[in-house]
Amino acid sequence: DMTDRCDIIAKFWNELDDSPFVMLGIPAQGAHSVPMTAQFDDDYPNQLFFFTAKDNRLAENLGQGGVEAMAQFASKGHDFFACLRGRLTPIKDHDIRDKFWSKAVDAWFEGGKTDPHLDVLKFDLIDAEMWLADMDVEGLFKMIFGGDINRDDAREKHIETAM
């Protein structure tokens, strides 16, 4: 139902905020995905931003129009999963760079915000598939203490949605 759909999407953004790490890849390249830290906030709905080096395989050969990309996410608690499809495009927006710049990002680039190897990638979400495992108390107890988990212990909520 619509309430579940909205709740699951809201949960995704909360979980991503808690652990902003995704595996990002470009299927057409045929290469494995790479771990990246997503930057996002409410000012840019359904968009993620990534700082990377120009010679990173994700940034090479993107062209101005970008390419279709996929991002996979697993929450810290391993109870929420998402597969995101979007368009990955290099951008030169200094406002975006300044907004999301942090000490953690700065540590990767010797030249700071003006490092010649710095690139910012924008991921415009097209659609997503999300799974929320709703483990009951007994199932959580079994998981924590190594017991077998029955299918009845977990209730999965799943949605496919255009973003």
CSV table of C-alpha atoms in Angstrom, one decimal, residues 9 12-25 34-52 58 62 67 69-74 82-91 93 96-97 99-100 119-128 130 163:
chain,number,residue,atom,x,y,z
A,9,ILE,CA,11.4,5.3,0.8
A,12,PHE,CA,16.0,4.4,2.7
A,13,TRP,CA,17.0,8.0,3.1
A,14,ASN,CA,17.4,7.6,6.9
A,15,GLU,CA,19.5,4.5,6.5
A,16,LEU,CA,21.7,6.1,3.8
A,17,ASP,CA,22.2,9.1,6.1
A,18,ASP,CA,23.3,6.7,8.8
A,19,SER,CA,25.8,4.9,6.6
A,20,PRO,CA,26.3,6.7,3.2
A,21,PHE,CA,28.3,4.0,1.5
A,22,VAL,CA,27.2,2.4,-1.7
A,23,MET,CA,28.7,0.1,-4.4
A,24,LEU,CA,28.5,2.2,-7.6
A,25,GLY,CA,29.1,0.8,-11.0
A,34,VAL,CA,33.4,0.3,-6.5
A,35,PRO,CA,32.7,1.6,-2.9
A,36,MET,CA,31.8,5.2,-2.8
A,37,THR,CA,30.4,7.7,-0.2
A,38,ALA,CA,27.2,9.3,-1.2
A,39,GLN,CA,26.6,13.0,-0.5
A,40,PHE,CA,22.9,14.2,-0.5
A,41,ASP,CA,20.4,16.4,1.2
A,42,ASP,CA,16.8,17.6,0.8
A,43,ASP,CA,17.9,20.6,-1.4
A,44,TYR,CA,18.6,18.0,-4.2
A,45,PRO,CA,15.8,15.5,-4.2
A,46,ASN,CA,16.5,12.1,-5.7
A,47,GLN,CA,20.2,13.0,-6.4
A,48,LEU,CA,23.4,11.6,-5.0
A,49,PHE,CA,26.8,13.2,-5.4
A,50,PHE,CA,30.2,11.6,-5.3
A,51,PHE,CA,33.7,13.0,-5.0
A,52,THR,CA,36.2,11.0,-7.0
A,58,LEU,CA,33.7,5.6,-12.9
A,62,LEU,CA,31.5,9.5,-18.9
A,67,VAL,CA,25.8,7.1,-18.6
A,69,ALA,CA,24.7,3.5,-13.6
A,70,MET,CA,23.7,1.2,-10.7
A,71,ALA,CA,24.2,1.7,-7.0
A,72,GLN,CA,23.7,-1.0,-4.3
A,73,PHE,CA,23.1,-0.3,-0.7
A,74,ALA,CA,23.0,-2.3,2.5
A,82,ALA,CA,18.4,-1.1,-2.1
A,83,CYS,CA,19.4,-1.3,-5.7
A,84,LEU,CA,19.3,2.1,-7.5
A,85,ARG,CA,19.3,2.9,-11.2
A,86,GLY,CA,20.3,6.3,-12.3
A,87,ARG,CA,22.2,8.5,-14.7
A,88,LEU,CA,25.8,9.3,-13.6
A,89,THR,CA,27.1,12.6,-14.9
A,90,PRO,CA,30.3,14.7,-14.2
A,91,ILE,CA,29.5,18.2,-13.0
A,93,ASP,CA,29.1,22.9,-10.0
A,96,ILE,CA,27.7,21.5,-4.9
A,97,ARG,CA,31.4,20.9,-4.3
A,99,LYS,CA,28.2,22.3,0.1
A,100,PHE,CA,29.4,18.7,0.5
A,119,ASP,CA,35.9,15.3,-10.1
A,120,VAL,CA,32.3,15.5,-8.8
A,121,LEU,CA,29.8,13.0,-10.1
A,122,LYS,CA,26.0,13.5,-9.9
A,123,PHE,CA,23.7,10.4,-9.8
A,124,ASP,CA,20.1,11.2,-10.8
A,125,LEU,CA,17.9,8.5,-9.5
A,126,ILE,CA,15.6,6.9,-12.2
A,127,ASP,CA,14.1,4.1,-10.2
A,128,ALA,CA,14.9,1.8,-7.3
A,130,MET,CA,14.1,-1.7,-2.0
A,163,MET,CA,12.1,8.1,-8.2
